[in-house]
Amino acid sequence: MAAAATESQRYLSTRGGSYDLSFEDVVMKGLASDGGLFIPEAIPRLPPNWETEWKDLDFCGLAYEVFSLYICPQEIPPADLKDIIKRSYSTFRNPEVSPLVTLLGEERLHVLELFHGPTFAFKDVALQLLGNLFEYFLVRRNAKELGHSGQKRHHLTVIGATSGDTGSAAIYGLRGKKDVSVFILHPKGKISPVQEAQMTTVLDANVHNLAVDGTFDDCQDIVKALFADPIINKTQNLAAVNSINWARILAQITYYFKSYFDLTKSSVFERGNEIRFVVPTGNFGDILAGYFAKRMGLRTDKLVIATNENDILDRFWKTGHYKKRPDPGQETKCTLKNGGFKDDGAQAHEEGVRETLSPAMDILVSSNFERLLWYLAYESYGEGDETSKRRIAGEKVQSWYNDLKSKDGFTVSPEVLEIAKRDFESERVSCLQTTQIIIMIFELTLKASQAGTATGMNTSALSKGYVLDPHTAVGIEASLRSIKRAPPPRMHHVCLATAHPAKFAEAVSMALGVGGNIGGAFSFEAIQPEELKGLDLKKRRVRSVARDQGLEGMRKIIGEEVSKELAAS
């Protein structure tokens, strides 16, 4: 690599098999060849005057400053990077991209709204950027080799599995991109109607929706098998679009800085105040971005992990055991008779995953947790020079994941757990508590708005009562518990709002509509965005895939569709 690249602009694998990779390498590969995930060789420190020089930047300006610490200018020149960022966030409905709303003024509780992108989910922040990065690198590669045309052109085949929001956000980020084909697998009949409609009504020629007869985990297994298949890898340049791709983590760092400046510049923030971030957490990517921001130097107290009843992360922080299932005698029953709602995207997962009201967090294993484990291993076990420390950390992570595969879990030392607790706290929130908090916040904010007592930032959002989606509700319940440990007025809590409530109609309607809980004040139609109305009437394009078609059948489908695209280009 060019000498101009700093350590934070070069990348390694968490399992020790790859080093000194460029940003372009890790974005285009997605997953390391040794099965690990990519991380920067060093976490950059913020420049000396960052707080005064960055405080008045808009979202795009902050994104440029953050990304520049991780991307060598010889890889993406500054003008090009600024253009990529501008195009990525021009698709958002709110000019602030991620506005901060004060939910409960007296408690100093705020929500960071991350659902103003094309698909009304936080994943848009990363996937709008990733789509533009894929296109930028491919166009540049093909421009360097002008003789390429048709099958000989550099062409990327993006494959992903989804139980809901990832698929629609990936499709909206990649639709119409030059030299990119995207194949999204979803479990047939087991995702929400809104999420299915968002995906299948996108008719761009490079978008391919595959409805698989099975569960989300069957879809995930197919994707993993394709990446490991030597036959398809000879004909297709495969790329990952889920949260293992480093570019997604990088994109999410920005809104921690944006919310920090929005809050510290506001009238509700006083000298000596502190901030905690609370994050509804499944695959650990969103809160991991906060960890990177904190390690870079962002002034923040704890990062609070908020899990639903799929609580592998909460159990880890409580016990040091990272196990797919609780130990015998520690199991708890689901607090709702039927678990989650099929029409909200639940009931799509393998046995052992508890179906809840917050289906995007219904996981057995958090894929991005591996990245944090590398840093914990580096600090706990690293000895010798820098190369030795990195090698030892990679070996330790590999050992832990060997145990996870063979024994369904592993246990870290008390020292490792203490280091993990230095930056994080954790809470587990049940389905019943999720419902109760949706009701409570709606009633409190409606009363405050009607009485004129709502104080803080963007309180106009409370005018008809603030409606939480079930994932954000998990975060708000965790926030209220954290507030008891770190109370106002000194401590502010910022909870990340990860999805628009209209995407989870069944859970929201159950909480606010059944039995006249709130005196008829709630109207689902009032919160439903225009963009989500009438989706069920639009033309769709989706291909059904039988379970018995197997790897060979999927290989054939992808080959045929990519060939059609290339022939037409």
XYZ file of C-alpha atoms in Angstrom:
569
model
C 0.000 0.000 0.000
C 0.981 3.608 -0.438
C 3.034 5.074 2.401
C 0.461 7.840 2.886
C -1.992 5.432 4.526
C -2.054 5.592 8.318
C -2.657 2.573 10.560
C -6.325 3.529 10.876
C -6.565 3.458 7.054
C -5.219 -0.096 6.814
C -7.200 -3.131 7.868
C -6.740 -6.598 9.362
C -8.911 -9.636 10.081
C -10.120 -10.398 13.591
C -8.863 -13.971 13.170
C -5.326 -13.105 12.163
C -5.255 -14.310 8.564
C -5.195 -10.972 6.730
C -3.215 -7.757 7.277
C -2.421 -4.462 5.541
C -5.605 -4.349 3.452
C -6.939 -1.137 1.923
C -10.383 0.331 2.535
C -11.397 -0.698 -0.979
C -10.258 -4.257 -0.282
C -12.376 -4.626 2.838
C -15.471 -2.980 1.362
C -15.419 -5.174 -1.731
C -14.575 -8.385 0.154
C -16.933 -7.897 3.093
C -15.766 -11.031 4.906
C -12.118 -12.010 5.423
C -10.872 -15.219 3.787
C -10.162 -16.723 7.234
C -13.787 -16.177 8.286
C -12.998 -13.111 10.383
C -14.261 -9.543 10.177
C -12.237 -6.520 9.132
C -11.184 -3.814 11.585
C -8.687 -0.944 11.284
C -5.165 -1.739 12.446
C -5.545 1.149 14.893
C -8.467 3.283 16.036
C -7.659 6.891 15.115
C -7.580 9.662 17.684
C -9.541 12.825 17.011
C -7.583 15.901 15.913
C -6.673 18.332 18.748
C -9.310 20.954 17.941
C -12.080 18.616 16.783
C -14.689 19.959 19.172
C -14.418 23.575 18.028
C -13.763 22.795 14.353
C -16.533 20.214 13.939
C -19.321 21.577 16.155
C -21.110 23.543 13.421
C -20.773 20.973 10.627
C -23.889 19.359 9.171
C -24.264 15.601 8.892
C -22.390 15.366 5.594
C -19.566 17.551 6.884
C -19.169 15.375 9.983
C -19.287 12.212 7.886
C -16.435 13.534 5.754
C -14.268 14.294 8.780
C -14.925 10.893 10.369
C -14.505 8.891 7.150
C -11.260 10.695 6.286
C -9.664 9.214 9.394
C -10.343 5.715 8.045
C -9.929 6.210 4.279
C -6.626 7.178 2.674
C -7.027 10.193 0.342
C -5.022 8.315 -2.286
C -7.809 5.709 -2.310
C -10.710 8.138 -2.478
C -9.684 11.745 -3.176
C -11.392 14.315 -0.920
C -13.617 15.726 -3.673
C -14.830 12.245 -4.603
C -15.485 11.311 -0.978
C -17.509 14.473 -0.414
C -19.567 13.708 -3.524
C -20.242 10.126 -2.406
C -21.398 11.375 0.995
C -23.590 14.104 -0.484
C -25.329 11.676 -2.848
C -25.791 9.102 -0.069
C -27.670 11.444 2.260
C -29.561 13.494 -0.307
C -32.126 10.650 -0.259
C -33.157 11.387 3.336
C -36.456 13.169 4.001
C -35.141 15.221 6.945
C -32.306 17.631 6.082
C -30.697 16.904 9.455
C -30.561 13.200 8.482
C -30.631 12.148 12.175
C -32.591 14.704 14.232
C -32.529 14.603 18.033
C -35.865 14.834 19.883
C -36.267 15.420 23.625
C -38.703 12.795 24.818
C -38.796 13.451 28.561
C -37.281 16.805 29.496
C -37.085 16.329 33.251
C -35.364 12.966 32.837
C -32.988 14.391 30.204
C -34.051 11.574 27.852
C -33.716 12.113 24.113
C -34.287 9.948 21.027
C -31.974 10.015 18.020
C -34.274 9.454 15.038
C -32.504 7.278 12.482
C -35.534 6.405 10.365
C -35.664 9.284 7.901
C -34.052 7.406 5.001
C -35.763 5.755 2.011
C -36.910 2.623 3.878
C -37.641 4.225 7.285
C -34.945 2.230 9.129
C -31.532 3.089 10.600
C -29.868 0.751 8.110
C -30.398 3.358 5.380
C -27.633 5.480 6.932
C -25.088 2.777 6.099
C -26.566 1.130 3.020
C -27.085 4.311 1.028
C -23.356 4.898 1.477
C -22.359 1.289 0.765
C -24.244 1.251 -2.527
C -22.412 4.365 -3.695
C -19.050 2.961 -2.569
C -19.616 -0.265 -4.520
C -20.482 1.715 -7.646
C -17.548 4.117 -7.235
C -14.954 1.355 -6.965
C -16.423 -0.639 -9.875
C -16.671 2.331 -12.222
C -13.074 3.242 -11.432
C -11.824 -0.294 -12.007
C -13.601 -0.514 -15.338
C -12.388 2.925 -16.409
C -8.812 1.747 -15.888
C -9.398 -1.165 -18.246
C -11.278 0.376 -21.127
C -11.245 -2.827 -23.131
C -13.651 -4.499 -20.738
C -17.222 -5.008 -21.921
C -20.026 -7.486 -21.301
C -18.925 -10.510 -19.278
C -15.359 -9.191 -19.032
C -16.267 -6.065 -17.114
C -15.687 -5.892 -13.383
C -19.121 -6.753 -12.043
C -20.169 -7.228 -8.440
C -22.799 -9.732 -7.329
C -24.137 -8.709 -3.939
C -25.914 -11.422 -1.967
C -27.774 -11.031 1.291
C -30.360 -12.698 3.499
C -33.013 -10.742 5.357
C -35.827 -11.129 7.824
C -36.960 -7.598 7.045
C -35.215 -4.233 7.154
C -31.763 -5.211 5.845
C -33.201 -6.419 2.555
C -35.226 -3.318 1.759
C -32.425 -0.971 2.828
C -29.895 -2.917 0.726
C -32.163 -2.861 -2.301
C -32.815 0.881 -2.030
C -29.083 1.463 -1.620
C -28.095 -0.640 -4.640
C -30.978 -0.199 -7.086
C -29.821 1.053 -10.465
C -26.125 0.992 -9.521
C -23.813 0.425 -12.467
C -22.093 -2.986 -12.630
C -23.830 -4.244 -9.473
C -26.383 -7.058 -9.225
C -28.152 -7.587 -5.909
C -29.841 -10.804 -4.800
C -31.818 -10.675 -1.541
C -33.170 -13.891 -0.060
C -36.101 -13.747 2.348
C -38.187 -16.492 3.993
C -41.360 -16.812 1.939
C -44.431 -15.550 3.791
C -42.491 -14.871 6.996
C -41.597 -11.177 6.801
C -43.928 -8.262 7.331
C -46.163 -7.209 4.426
C -44.643 -3.707 4.508
C -41.081 -5.029 4.338
C -41.945 -7.509 1.588
C -43.691 -4.813 -0.428
C -40.779 -2.383 -0.013
C -38.438 -4.984 -1.522
C -40.519 -6.607 -4.221
C -41.990 -3.404 -5.712
C -38.489 -2.240 -6.705
C -38.399 -3.185 -10.396
C -34.864 -2.090 -11.340
C -33.224 -4.680 -13.586
C -30.301 -5.229 -11.198
C -32.545 -6.110 -8.220
C -33.540 -9.737 -7.642
C -35.846 -10.781 -4.816
C -35.796 -14.495 -4.005
C -38.532 -15.886 -1.730
C -37.140 -19.054 -0.154
C -39.328 -21.843 1.181
C -37.907 -21.932 4.721
C -36.764 -19.736 7.605
C -34.450 -16.755 7.737
C -31.688 -19.077 8.905
C -32.204 -21.255 5.808
C -31.658 -18.099 3.751
C -28.569 -17.243 5.778
C -27.193 -20.763 5.299
C -27.628 -20.470 1.523
C -25.750 -17.163 1.497
C -22.884 -18.635 3.543
C -22.745 -21.670 1.251
C -22.543 -19.428 -1.828
C -19.617 -17.459 -0.393
C -17.830 -20.738 0.349
C -18.677 -22.313 -3.035
C -15.583 -22.471 -5.323
C -17.721 -22.936 -8.436
C -19.750 -19.722 -8.231
C -16.698 -17.807 -7.015
C -14.977 -18.603 -10.321
C -17.693 -16.808 -12.286
C -19.041 -14.174 -9.879
C -17.375 -11.509 -7.720
C -19.472 -11.952 -4.591
C -19.875 -9.202 -1.990
C -21.646 -9.022 1.365
C -24.215 -6.395 2.224
C -25.121 -7.271 5.811
C -23.617 -5.686 8.891
C -20.348 -7.615 8.689
C -19.225 -5.124 6.007
C -16.909 -2.589 7.657
C -18.356 0.317 5.663
C -21.646 -0.112 7.508
C -19.982 0.304 10.889
C -18.017 3.307 9.650
C -21.137 5.063 8.346
C -22.888 4.713 11.694
C -20.118 6.418 13.661
C -21.216 9.767 12.221
C -24.533 10.046 13.996
C -22.940 9.640 17.414
C -20.936 12.800 16.721
C -23.943 14.564 15.191
C -26.139 13.892 18.228
C -23.313 14.874 20.594
C -23.000 18.299 18.980
C -26.785 18.774 18.687
C -27.143 18.097 22.389
C -24.129 19.995 23.718
C -25.079 23.103 21.705
C -28.666 23.059 22.992
C -30.066 25.043 25.913
C -30.833 21.846 27.865
C -27.154 20.869 28.125
C -25.164 22.567 30.884
C -21.490 22.703 31.727
C -20.427 19.497 33.475
C -23.243 17.401 31.973
C -22.489 13.966 30.487
C -24.094 11.686 27.886
C -24.964 8.020 27.780
C -26.006 6.324 24.543
C -28.574 3.527 24.722
C -28.852 1.230 21.710
C -31.441 -1.447 20.861
C -29.075 -4.256 19.973
C -29.198 -7.454 17.936
C -26.144 -7.985 15.745
C -24.084 -5.424 17.713
C -23.171 -3.247 14.714
C -25.020 -0.100 15.764
C -23.586 0.030 19.270
C -20.147 -1.013 17.980
C -20.094 2.227 15.977
C -20.601 4.020 19.292
C -17.657 2.099 20.746
C -15.431 3.304 17.912
C -16.637 6.879 18.450
C -15.857 6.588 22.171
C -12.413 5.104 21.543
C -11.688 7.882 19.047
C -12.293 10.431 21.799
C -15.995 11.334 21.740
C -16.932 12.458 25.234
C -19.477 9.910 26.363
C -20.097 7.923 29.523
C -21.398 4.355 29.153
C -22.837 2.660 26.104
C -25.959 0.780 27.203
C -26.883 -2.402 25.341
C -30.646 -2.975 25.190
C -31.630 -6.521 24.222
C -35.022 -8.149 23.939
C -35.700 -11.684 25.187
C -32.984 -12.984 22.850
C -30.452 -11.962 25.433
C -27.083 -13.540 24.575
C -25.390 -10.147 24.980
C -27.057 -9.316 28.282
C -26.078 -12.749 29.613
C -22.487 -12.169 28.508
C -22.219 -8.866 30.380
C -23.826 -10.391 33.453
C -21.819 -13.658 33.545
C -18.947 -13.678 31.030
C -20.585 -16.647 29.271
C -21.289 -16.210 25.548
C -23.686 -19.058 24.835
C -26.405 -19.491 22.243
C -28.844 -20.674 24.890
C -29.137 -20.029 28.652
C -27.768 -22.609 31.045
C -30.299 -25.152 32.377
C -32.490 -23.562 35.007
C -31.858 -20.017 33.725
C -34.427 -20.042 30.929
C -37.311 -17.599 31.117
C -40.667 -17.882 29.430
C -41.799 -15.429 26.782
C -43.996 -12.803 28.397
C -46.539 -12.795 25.563
C -48.532 -15.906 24.705
C -47.813 -15.868 20.979
C -44.453 -14.095 20.955
C -44.099 -11.676 18.069
C -46.435 -10.997 15.163
C -45.934 -12.707 11.812
C -47.084 -9.531 10.065
C -44.305 -7.575 11.828
C -41.656 -10.030 10.580
C -41.486 -12.463 13.492
C -41.659 -16.261 13.201
C -38.924 -16.330 10.546
C -36.074 -17.793 12.540
C -34.603 -21.118 13.522
C -35.531 -23.082 16.618
C -33.997 -21.521 19.707
C -34.646 -17.929 18.663
C -37.445 -16.439 20.729
C -40.036 -14.650 18.587
C -40.631 -11.181 20.004
C -42.271 -7.847 19.225
C -38.871 -6.528 18.050
C -37.996 -9.080 15.329
C -34.912 -7.295 13.968
C -33.237 -8.173 17.281
C -34.301 -11.824 17.285
C -30.908 -13.506 17.002
C -28.960 -16.346 18.602
C -25.485 -14.913 17.911
C -24.450 -11.272 17.394
C -22.207 -11.248 14.330
C -20.409 -7.947 15.012
C -19.567 -8.878 18.602
C -16.452 -10.548 17.181
C -14.971 -7.142 16.448
C -15.242 -6.056 20.074
C -13.815 -9.391 21.227
C -10.659 -8.733 19.196
C -10.053 -5.481 21.087
C -10.759 -7.181 24.414
C -8.302 -9.970 23.558
C -5.687 -7.464 22.364
C -5.827 -5.582 25.660
C -5.991 -8.680 27.881
C -3.607 -11.101 26.201
C -1.410 -9.072 23.831
C 2.321 -9.329 24.567
C 5.497 -8.350 22.746
C 5.646 -5.993 19.802
C 2.629 -4.747 17.879
C 2.722 -7.621 15.383
C 2.772 -10.177 18.198
C -0.102 -8.497 20.041
C -2.262 -8.551 16.924
C -1.389 -12.188 16.208
C -2.235 -13.252 19.766
C -5.552 -11.378 19.671
C -6.474 -13.058 16.386
C -5.592 -16.492 17.755
C -7.699 -15.891 20.865
C -10.710 -14.812 18.808
C -10.291 -17.871 16.582
C -10.192 -20.088 19.673
C -13.354 -18.537 21.118
C -15.225 -18.994 17.842
C -14.034 -22.578 17.515
C -15.664 -23.187 20.903
C -18.811 -21.351 19.815
C -19.073 -23.667 16.815
C -18.241 -26.905 18.599
C -19.663 -26.256 22.079
C -22.332 -23.610 21.361
C -20.473 -21.077 23.485
C -17.419 -19.920 25.389
C -16.488 -18.156 28.630
C -14.087 -15.224 28.951
C -11.826 -14.547 31.924
C -12.884 -12.145 34.698
C -10.254 -9.696 33.401
C -11.785 -9.660 29.909
C -15.263 -9.177 31.357
C -14.107 -6.251 33.499
C -12.629 -4.541 30.437
C -15.934 -5.071 28.610
C -17.823 -3.500 31.525
C -15.590 -0.428 31.420
C -17.416 0.918 28.365
C -20.715 -0.985 28.380
C -23.728 -1.793 30.524
C -26.553 -4.088 29.506
C -30.298 -4.524 29.985
C -32.801 -7.196 28.918
C -36.354 -6.069 28.099
C -39.323 -8.427 27.790
C -42.178 -8.258 25.284
C -44.602 -7.233 28.027
C -42.298 -4.417 29.127
C -41.957 -3.348 25.476
C -45.721 -2.966 25.186
C -45.987 -1.129 28.485
C -43.313 1.395 27.535
C -44.984 2.159 24.176
C -48.182 2.990 26.077
C -46.425 4.970 28.810
C -44.369 7.171 26.475
C -47.354 7.904 24.251
C -49.451 8.995 27.228
C -46.712 11.052 28.909
C -45.716 12.921 25.752
C -49.321 13.545 24.723
C -50.145 15.025 28.133
C -46.978 17.145 28.181
C -47.692 18.488 24.730
C -51.320 19.289 25.512
C -50.334 20.982 28.782
C -47.531 22.941 27.118
C -44.941 21.514 29.500
C -42.777 19.670 26.944
C -39.239 21.078 26.989
C -36.102 20.410 24.981
C -35.288 19.846 21.328
C -37.772 19.327 18.471
C -40.672 18.906 20.876
C -43.140 19.487 18.026
C -42.678 15.756 17.368
C -44.604 15.128 20.595
C -47.702 17.087 19.573
C -49.926 14.046 19.023
C -48.110 11.758 21.416
C -44.783 10.127 20.543
C -45.135 6.633 19.114
C -42.215 4.245 19.580
C -41.545 1.297 17.357
C -40.986 -1.886 19.438
C -37.194 -1.884 18.965
C -36.846 1.692 20.164
C -39.209 0.851 23.029
C -36.692 -1.748 24.196
C -34.086 1.024 24.214
C -36.313 3.465 26.105
C -37.051 0.919 28.846
C -33.310 0.281 29.163
C -32.764 4.061 29.264
C -35.179 4.523 32.156
C -33.344 1.828 34.119
C -29.994 3.460 33.350
C -31.382 6.829 34.483
C -31.883 5.346 37.954
C -28.165 4.506 38.098
C -26.978 7.735 36.459
C -29.699 10.320 37.131
C -30.366 13.816 35.782
C -29.634 16.648 35.728
C -25.963 15.725 35.251
C -26.549 12.755 32.926
C -28.353 12.914 29.585
C -29.470 9.718 27.855
C -29.700 9.441 24.070
C -31.634 6.413 22.855
C -31.219 5.430 19.213
C -34.592 5.163 17.437
C -33.941 2.496 14.847
C -37.185 2.253 12.862
C -40.392 4.124 12.094
C -43.345 2.770 14.101
C -45.446 2.317 10.949
C -43.179 -0.573 9.930
C -44.401 -2.570 12.940
C -48.120 -1.959 12.782
C -49.233 -5.022 14.719
C -47.123 -4.391 17.811
C -47.912 -0.658 17.877
C -51.624 -1.174 17.308
C -51.780 -3.857 19.986
C -50.199 -1.511 22.506
C -52.080 1.672 21.665
C -55.309 0.495 20.083
C -56.626 -2.514 21.978
C -59.147 -1.826 24.714
C -59.086 1.934 24.275
C -55.945 2.232 26.368
C -55.458 5.865 25.532
C -58.986 7.066 25.062
C -59.020 6.894 21.297
C -56.204 9.431 20.886
C -54.075 7.079 18.801
C -54.639 6.745 15.063
C -52.375 4.473 13.040
C -53.286 6.312 9.849
C -51.954 9.519 11.386
C -48.434 8.095 11.738
C -48.302 6.144 8.484
C -46.012 7.899 5.963
C -47.351 8.546 2.478
C -44.494 6.489 1.024
C -45.790 3.358 2.774
C -49.401 3.799 1.676
C -50.571 1.838 -1.350
C -47.458 -0.350 -1.556
C -49.685 -3.421 -1.693
C -51.213 -2.150 -4.951
C -47.931 -1.746 -6.825
C -46.500 -4.197 -9.330
C -44.063 -6.710 -7.876
C -41.194 -8.846 -9.101
C -40.124 -11.814 -6.985
C -38.943 -15.343 -7.730
C -39.879 -18.289 -5.520
C -37.156 -20.769 -4.628
C -37.965 -24.267 -3.382
C -35.889 -25.564 -0.508
C -34.845 -28.649 -2.470
C -33.240 -26.566 -5.236
C -30.167 -26.398 -3.041
C -26.844 -24.758 -3.781
C -26.776 -25.906 -7.401
C -30.197 -24.387 -8.087
C -29.264 -21.089 -6.477
C -26.000 -21.006 -8.405
C -27.959 -21.466 -11.628
C -30.474 -18.716 -10.803
C -27.745 -16.186 -10.041
C -25.735 -17.098 -13.142
C -28.757 -16.749 -15.424
C -29.881 -13.406 -14.016
C -26.410 -11.836 -14.062
C -25.883 -12.997 -17.653
C -29.167 -11.339 -18.686
C -28.102 -8.076 -17.036
C -24.691 -8.054 -18.678
C -26.147 -8.867 -22.083
C -28.552 -5.949 -21.787
C -25.928 -3.433 -20.596
